[in-house]
Amino acid sequence: MQPSDCKVSGTTLVRAPAHPPDSLFESCPWFYALCREYLFRDHTQEIVQALFPVGGPVAGTHLLELGCGPGFYACRLSQEYPQIHTTGVDLSRRLIARAQSRAASRSLQNCRFEQGDAHALVDASNSIDAVVVSRLFLIVPNREAVLSEIYRVLKPGGRCFIAEPTSGFRTRIPLSCMWLLSKLTSSPAGKYREPRQADVMTATDFAALIRSQPWGIAELQYDGWYQYGVCEKPVGALSGVAGESSPQLEIAEWSEV
Ligand SMILES: C[S@@+](CC[C@H](N)C(=O)[O-])C[C@H]1O[C@@H](n2cnc3c(N)ncnc32)[C@H](O)[C@@H]1O
């Protein structure tokens, strides 16, 4: 075991979770990073507008990017706002390594990356100012558990921005390319198994997911390619326990973002 495999939790050493070695994200991290850079939409401006609608982020803001992959948003936001600090979390060792090199190549001191599982964050409850989640819910096995963790770690008044693709067909294209590349470059061929499919949510499922937490404010927006959730933990919330109040969900159907 390498030192990076361990996290200290109280007095117990816990092995950090990771994708299985047969994951496509471990097999072709460079290809996913290329797609993120040149193919997928850049939502940086929408993120800033949603998370910091008045005057940008204040000094000391701690932003978490979950399922950060190659660290696209954590690096962009750290570079644009040197007064904040960002943490990118991802299951993939190799994508975390890419994210770390990306931050180092830009000499970013306010940006760090760690391997971790979005279902069980190491952050304390009520400790994070803002969370960015892009294209993660289509991959994770338990979406509600992930959203519950986001709610738990957010400070009262803290916000999260979620962007999820709406087309299963378009989303599966990069994954299929990763499958092909893995088969061509691995020996024996075809040993990669996970994730088999990207499970894109319907608008109804997406709304139900957002409603699973007692947000003070939650807005859903849609365009032809993505569905977006912008959610705020109630200012008066004292704990991260779900079900304390019912969310006042405003749904803006199919508005362009
Ligand atoms: C489709 S990619 C999205 C990457 C990036 N957020 C983007 O916008 O392109 C999904 C990412 O989530 C990561 N991931 C999957 N399951 C995870 C989990 N349980 N906890 C943290 N990251 C996870 C994968 O390793 C991968 O980097």
mmCIF file of N, CA and C in Angstrom, residues 46-122:
data_model
loop_
_atom_site.group_PDB
_atom_site.id
_atom_site.type_symbol
_atom_site.label_atom_id
_atom_site.label_comp_id
_atom_site.label_asym_id
_atom_site.label_seq_id
_atom_site.Cartn_x
_atom_site.Cartn_y
_atom_site.Cartn_z
ATOM 1 N N GLU A 46 -21.543 30.176 -15.566
ATOM 2 C CA GLU A 46 -22.805 29.803 -14.905
ATOM 3 C C GLU A 46 -22.553 29.433 -13.436
ATOM 4 N N ILE A 47 -21.427 28.773 -13.190
ATOM 5 C CA ILE A 47 -21.088 28.374 -11.818
ATOM 6 C C ILE A 47 -20.893 29.616 -10.947
ATOM 7 N N VAL A 48 -20.112 30.554 -11.463
ATOM 8 C CA VAL A 48 -19.828 31.773 -10.682
ATOM 9 C C VAL A 48 -21.129 32.528 -10.410
ATOM 10 N N GLN A 49 -21.946 32.650 -11.442
ATOM 11 C CA GLN A 49 -23.217 33.365 -11.309
ATOM 12 C C GLN A 49 -24.125 32.682 -10.281
ATOM 13 N N ALA A 50 -24.134 31.348 -10.304
ATOM 14 C CA ALA A 50 -25.031 30.608 -9.405
ATOM 15 C C ALA A 50 -24.524 30.601 -7.972
ATOM 16 N N LEU A 51 -23.227 30.436 -7.806
ATOM 17 C CA LEU A 51 -22.696 30.271 -6.449
ATOM 18 C C LEU A 51 -22.406 31.603 -5.766
ATOM 19 N N PHE A 52 -22.024 32.591 -6.556
ATOM 20 C CA PHE A 52 -21.632 33.885 -5.974
ATOM 21 C C PHE A 52 -22.349 34.996 -6.727
ATOM 22 N N PRO A 53 -23.675 35.064 -6.598
ATOM 23 C CA PRO A 53 -24.432 35.986 -7.455
ATOM 24 C C PRO A 53 -24.142 37.455 -7.182
ATOM 25 N N VAL A 54 -23.684 37.750 -5.962
ATOM 26 C CA VAL A 54 -23.436 39.159 -5.637
ATOM 27 C C VAL A 54 -21.958 39.382 -5.369
ATOM 28 N N GLY A 55 -21.271 40.022 -6.297
ATOM 29 C CA GLY A 55 -19.900 40.493 -6.036
ATOM 30 C C GLY A 55 -18.819 39.434 -6.024
ATOM 31 N N GLY A 56 -19.091 38.212 -6.467
ATOM 32 C CA GLY A 56 -18.043 37.180 -6.507
ATOM 33 C C GLY A 56 -17.766 36.607 -5.127
ATOM 34 N N PRO A 57 -16.873 35.615 -5.060
ATOM 35 C CA PRO A 57 -16.595 34.956 -3.780
ATOM 36 C C PRO A 57 -15.766 35.824 -2.837
ATOM 37 N N VAL A 58 -16.087 35.744 -1.543
ATOM 38 C CA VAL A 58 -15.313 36.515 -0.560
ATOM 39 C C VAL A 58 -14.034 35.753 -0.226
ATOM 40 N N ALA A 59 -13.065 36.461 0.348
ATOM 41 C CA ALA A 59 -11.786 35.837 0.714
ATOM 42 C C ALA A 59 -12.040 34.696 1.691
ATOM 43 N N GLY A 60 -11.328 33.605 1.498
ATOM 44 C CA GLY A 60 -11.439 32.459 2.407
ATOM 45 C C GLY A 60 -12.515 31.466 2.017
ATOM 46 N N THR A 61 -13.281 31.765 0.973
ATOM 47 C CA THR A 61 -14.306 30.819 0.508
ATOM 48 C C THR A 61 -13.674 29.465 0.198
ATOM 49 N N HIS A 62 -14.278 28.408 0.739
ATOM 50 C CA HIS A 62 -13.789 27.049 0.448
ATOM 51 C C HIS A 62 -14.781 26.356 -0.473
ATOM 52 N N LEU A 63 -14.311 26.053 -1.663
ATOM 53 C CA LEU A 63 -15.157 25.415 -2.690
ATOM 54 C C LEU A 63 -14.685 23.987 -2.929
ATOM 55 N N LEU A 64 -15.651 23.086 -2.996
ATOM 56 C CA LEU A 64 -15.371 21.676 -3.248
ATOM 57 C C LEU A 64 -15.856 21.324 -4.645
ATOM 58 N N GLU A 65 -15.017 20.655 -5.436
ATOM 59 C CA GLU A 65 -15.479 20.110 -6.718
ATOM 60 C C GLU A 65 -15.509 18.592 -6.587
ATOM 61 N N LEU A 66 -16.704 18.029 -6.659
ATOM 62 C CA LEU A 66 -16.858 16.578 -6.472
ATOM 63 C C LEU A 66 -16.854 15.853 -7.810
ATOM 64 N N GLY A 67 -16.164 14.715 -7.861
ATOM 65 C CA GLY A 67 -16.018 14.006 -9.136
ATOM 66 C C GLY A 67 -15.299 14.919 -10.109
ATOM 67 N N CYS A 68 -14.193 15.501 -9.617
ATOM 68 C CA CYS A 68 -13.544 16.614 -10.338
ATOM 69 C C CYS A 68 -12.825 16.157 -11.599
ATOM 70 N N GLY A 69 -12.607 14.831 -11.752
ATOM 71 C CA GLY A 69 -11.874 14.366 -12.931
ATOM 72 C C GLY A 69 -10.535 15.079 -13.022
ATOM 73 N N PRO A 70 -10.217 15.655 -14.187
ATOM 74 C CA PRO A 70 -8.904 16.309 -14.346
ATOM 75 C C PRO A 70 -8.818 17.694 -13.705
ATOM 76 N N GLY A 71 -9.805 18.075 -12.910
ATOM 77 C CA GLY A 71 -9.699 19.309 -12.128
ATOM 78 C C GLY A 71 -9.990 20.581 -12.903
ATOM 79 N N PHE A 72 -10.796 20.461 -13.934
ATOM 80 C CA PHE A 72 -11.056 21.597 -14.817
ATOM 81 C C PHE A 72 -11.601 22.810 -14.047
ATOM 82 N N TYR A 73 -12.702 22.609 -13.311
ATOM 83 C CA TYR A 73 -13.327 23.769 -12.648
ATOM 84 C C TYR A 73 -12.533 24.227 -11.421
ATOM 85 N N ALA A 74 -12.002 23.287 -10.656
ATOM 86 C CA ALA A 74 -11.237 23.699 -9.466
ATOM 87 C C ALA A 74 -10.070 24.591 -9.889
ATOM 88 N N CYS A 75 -9.374 24.211 -10.962
ATOM 89 C CA CYS A 75 -8.235 25.021 -11.425
ATOM 90 C C CYS A 75 -8.717 26.354 -11.992
ATOM 91 N N ARG A 76 -9.745 26.316 -12.820
ATOM 92 C CA ARG A 76 -10.229 27.575 -13.412
ATOM 93 C C ARG A 76 -10.626 28.568 -12.338
ATOM 94 N N LEU A 77 -11.386 28.077 -11.347
ATOM 95 C CA LEU A 77 -11.893 28.990 -10.311
ATOM 96 C C LEU A 77 -10.775 29.465 -9.388
ATOM 97 N N SER A 78 -9.813 28.573 -9.101
ATOM 98 C CA SER A 78 -8.676 28.974 -8.250
ATOM 99 C C SER A 78 -7.843 30.045 -8.943
ATOM 100 N N GLN A 79 -7.718 29.884 -10.257
ATOM 101 C CA GLN A 79 -6.926 30.851 -11.018
ATOM 102 C C GLN A 79 -7.645 32.197 -11.093
ATOM 103 N N GLU A 80 -8.943 32.139 -11.324
ATOM 104 C CA GLU A 80 -9.710 33.376 -11.492
ATOM 105 C C GLU A 80 -9.898 34.111 -10.162
ATOM 106 N N TYR A 81 -9.975 33.327 -9.057
ATOM 107 C CA TYR A 81 -10.239 33.927 -7.744
ATOM 108 C C TYR A 81 -9.166 33.482 -6.756
ATOM 109 N N PRO A 82 -8.009 34.151 -6.739
ATOM 110 C CA PRO A 82 -6.929 33.708 -5.847
ATOM 111 C C PRO A 82 -7.288 33.827 -4.364
ATOM 112 N N GLN A 83 -8.368 34.542 -4.056
ATOM 113 C CA GLN A 83 -8.759 34.701 -2.647
ATOM 114 C C GLN A 83 -9.518 33.499 -2.088
ATOM 115 N N ILE A 84 -9.882 32.530 -2.955
ATOM 116 C CA ILE A 84 -10.599 31.352 -2.473
ATOM 117 C C ILE A 84 -9.652 30.167 -2.422
ATOM 118 N N HIS A 85 -10.065 29.075 -1.765
ATOM 119 C CA HIS A 85 -9.318 27.829 -1.950
ATOM 120 C C HIS A 85 -10.282 26.724 -2.351
ATOM 121 N N THR A 86 -9.796 25.868 -3.206
ATOM 122 C CA THR A 86 -10.643 24.817 -3.768
ATOM 123 C C THR A 86 -10.037 23.443 -3.469
ATOM 124 N N THR A 87 -10.932 22.471 -3.311
ATOM 125 C CA THR A 87 -10.506 21.082 -3.158
ATOM 126 C C THR A 87 -11.258 20.252 -4.187
ATOM 127 N N GLY A 88 -10.523 19.511 -4.979
ATOM 128 C CA GLY A 88 -11.138 18.597 -5.934
ATOM 129 C C GLY A 88 -11.065 17.179 -5.386
ATOM 130 N N VAL A 89 -12.188 16.464 -5.462
ATOM 131 C CA VAL A 89 -12.257 15.088 -4.947
ATOM 132 C C VAL A 89 -12.691 14.166 -6.084
ATOM 133 N N ASP A 90 -11.999 13.049 -6.221
ATOM 134 C CA ASP A 90 -12.372 12.076 -7.259
ATOM 135 C C ASP A 90 -11.910 10.690 -6.826
ATOM 136 N N LEU A 91 -12.621 9.673 -7.293
ATOM 137 C CA LEU A 91 -12.231 8.285 -6.990
ATOM 138 C C LEU A 91 -10.990 7.857 -7.754
ATOM 139 N N SER A 92 -10.751 8.485 -8.900
ATOM 140 C CA SER A 92 -9.703 7.992 -9.789
ATOM 141 C C SER A 92 -8.327 8.543 -9.404
ATOM 142 N N ARG A 93 -7.427 7.606 -9.081
ATOM 143 C CA ARG A 93 -6.048 8.010 -8.755
ATOM 144 C C ARG A 93 -5.414 8.744 -9.926
ATOM 145 N N ARG A 94 -5.627 8.219 -11.118
ATOM 146 C CA ARG A 94 -4.905 8.773 -12.267
ATOM 147 C C ARG A 94 -5.480 10.123 -12.684
ATOM 148 N N LEU A 95 -6.808 10.311 -12.516
ATOM 149 C CA LEU A 95 -7.364 11.633 -12.821
ATOM 150 C C LEU A 95 -6.951 12.653 -11.756
ATOM 151 N N ILE A 96 -6.855 12.205 -10.512
ATOM 152 C CA ILE A 96 -6.364 13.113 -9.462
ATOM 153 C C ILE A 96 -4.922 13.538 -9.769
ATOM 154 N N ALA A 97 -4.115 12.592 -10.232
ATOM 155 C CA ALA A 97 -2.725 12.930 -10.582
ATOM 156 C C ALA A 97 -2.700 13.963 -11.706
ATOM 157 N N ARG A 98 -3.595 13.799 -12.681
ATOM 158 C CA ARG A 98 -3.655 14.791 -13.782
ATOM 159 C C ARG A 98 -4.073 16.158 -13.257
ATOM 160 N N ALA A 99 -5.055 16.135 -12.346
ATOM 161 C CA ALA A 99 -5.537 17.405 -11.786
ATOM 162 C C ALA A 99 -4.408 18.098 -11.013
ATOM 163 N N GLN A 100 -3.626 17.312 -10.290
ATOM 164 C CA GLN A 100 -2.514 17.896 -9.527
ATOM 165 C C GLN A 100 -1.480 18.499 -10.471
ATOM 166 N N SER A 101 -1.192 17.803 -11.583
ATOM 167 C CA SER A 101 -0.219 18.383 -12.532
ATOM 168 C C SER A 101 -0.778 19.639 -13.165
ATOM 169 N N ARG A 102 -2.080 19.640 -13.427
ATOM 170 C CA ARG A 102 -2.691 20.828 -14.035
ATOM 171 C C ARG A 102 -2.527 22.035 -13.098
ATOM 172 N N ALA A 103 -2.794 21.808 -11.811
ATOM 173 C CA ALA A 103 -2.657 22.905 -10.844
ATOM 174 C C ALA A 103 -1.198 23.338 -10.734
ATOM 175 N N ALA A 104 -0.283 22.362 -10.728
ATOM 176 C CA ALA A 104 1.145 22.692 -10.598
ATOM 177 C C ALA A 104 1.623 23.463 -11.824
ATOM 178 N N SER A 105 1.145 23.070 -13.013
ATOM 179 C CA SER A 105 1.610 23.748 -14.232
ATOM 180 C C SER A 105 1.123 25.188 -14.275
ATOM 181 N N ARG A 106 0.074 25.485 -13.510
ATOM 182 C CA ARG A 106 -0.423 26.871 -13.447
ATOM 183 C C ARG A 106 0.048 27.571 -12.173
ATOM 184 N N SER A 107 0.929 26.915 -11.421
ATOM 185 C CA SER A 107 1.463 27.457 -10.154
ATOM 186 C C SER A 107 0.347 27.867 -9.195
ATOM 187 N N LEU A 108 -0.695 27.058 -9.115
ATOM 188 C CA LEU A 108 -1.813 27.396 -8.232
ATOM 189 C C LEU A 108 -1.515 26.913 -6.816
ATOM 190 N N GLN A 109 -1.537 27.830 -5.878
ATOM 191 C CA GLN A 109 -1.265 27.478 -4.488
ATOM 192 C C GLN A 109 -2.561 27.261 -3.705
ATOM 193 N N ASN A 110 -3.677 27.667 -4.282
ATOM 194 C CA ASN A 110 -4.957 27.651 -3.553
ATOM 195 C C ASN A 110 -5.876 26.531 -4.031
ATOM 196 N N CYS A 111 -5.265 25.474 -4.517
ATOM 197 C CA CYS A 111 -6.028 24.414 -5.146
ATOM 198 C C CYS A 111 -5.400 23.083 -4.778
ATOM 199 N N ARG A 112 -6.183 22.161 -4.220
ATOM 200 C CA ARG A 112 -5.597 20.847 -3.945
ATOM 201 C C ARG A 112 -6.571 19.751 -4.360
ATOM 202 N N PHE A 113 -6.045 18.566 -4.524
ATOM 203 C CA PHE A 113 -6.858 17.450 -5.004
ATOM 204 C C PHE A 113 -6.612 16.249 -4.126
ATOM 205 N N GLU A 114 -7.698 15.519 -3.836
ATOM 206 C CA GLU A 114 -7.532 14.303 -3.055
ATOM 207 C C GLU A 114 -8.456 13.208 -3.554
ATOM 208 N N GLN A 115 -7.955 12.001 -3.413
ATOM 209 C CA GLN A 115 -8.775 10.864 -3.799
ATOM 210 C C GLN A 115 -9.829 10.659 -2.713
ATOM 211 N N GLY A 116 -11.061 10.463 -3.115
ATOM 212 C CA GLY A 116 -12.121 10.267 -2.131
ATOM 213 C C GLY A 116 -13.408 9.874 -2.809
ATOM 214 N N ASP A 117 -14.357 9.470 -1.981
ATOM 215 C CA ASP A 117 -15.645 8.991 -2.476
ATOM 216 C C ASP A 117 -16.724 10.017 -2.132
ATOM 217 N N ALA A 118 -17.442 10.458 -3.157
ATOM 218 C CA ALA A 118 -18.482 11.468 -2.950
ATOM 219 C C ALA A 118 -19.620 10.945 -2.068
ATOM 220 N N HIS A 119 -19.696 9.610 -1.871
ATOM 221 C CA HIS A 119 -20.728 9.059 -0.979
ATOM 222 C C HIS A 119 -20.346 9.221 0.485
ATOM 223 N N ALA A 120 -19.100 9.498 0.773
ATOM 224 C CA ALA A 120 -18.652 9.556 2.168
ATOM 225 C C ALA A 120 -17.514 10.567 2.259
ATOM 226 N N LEU A 121 -17.869 11.835 2.304
ATOM 227 C CA LEU A 121 -16.847 12.889 2.300
ATOM 228 C C LEU A 121 -16.167 12.973 3.655
ATOM 229 N N VAL A 122 -14.900 13.358 3.632
ATOM 230 C CA VAL A 122 -14.162 13.462 4.892
ATOM 231 C C VAL A 122 -14.402 14.815 5.567
#
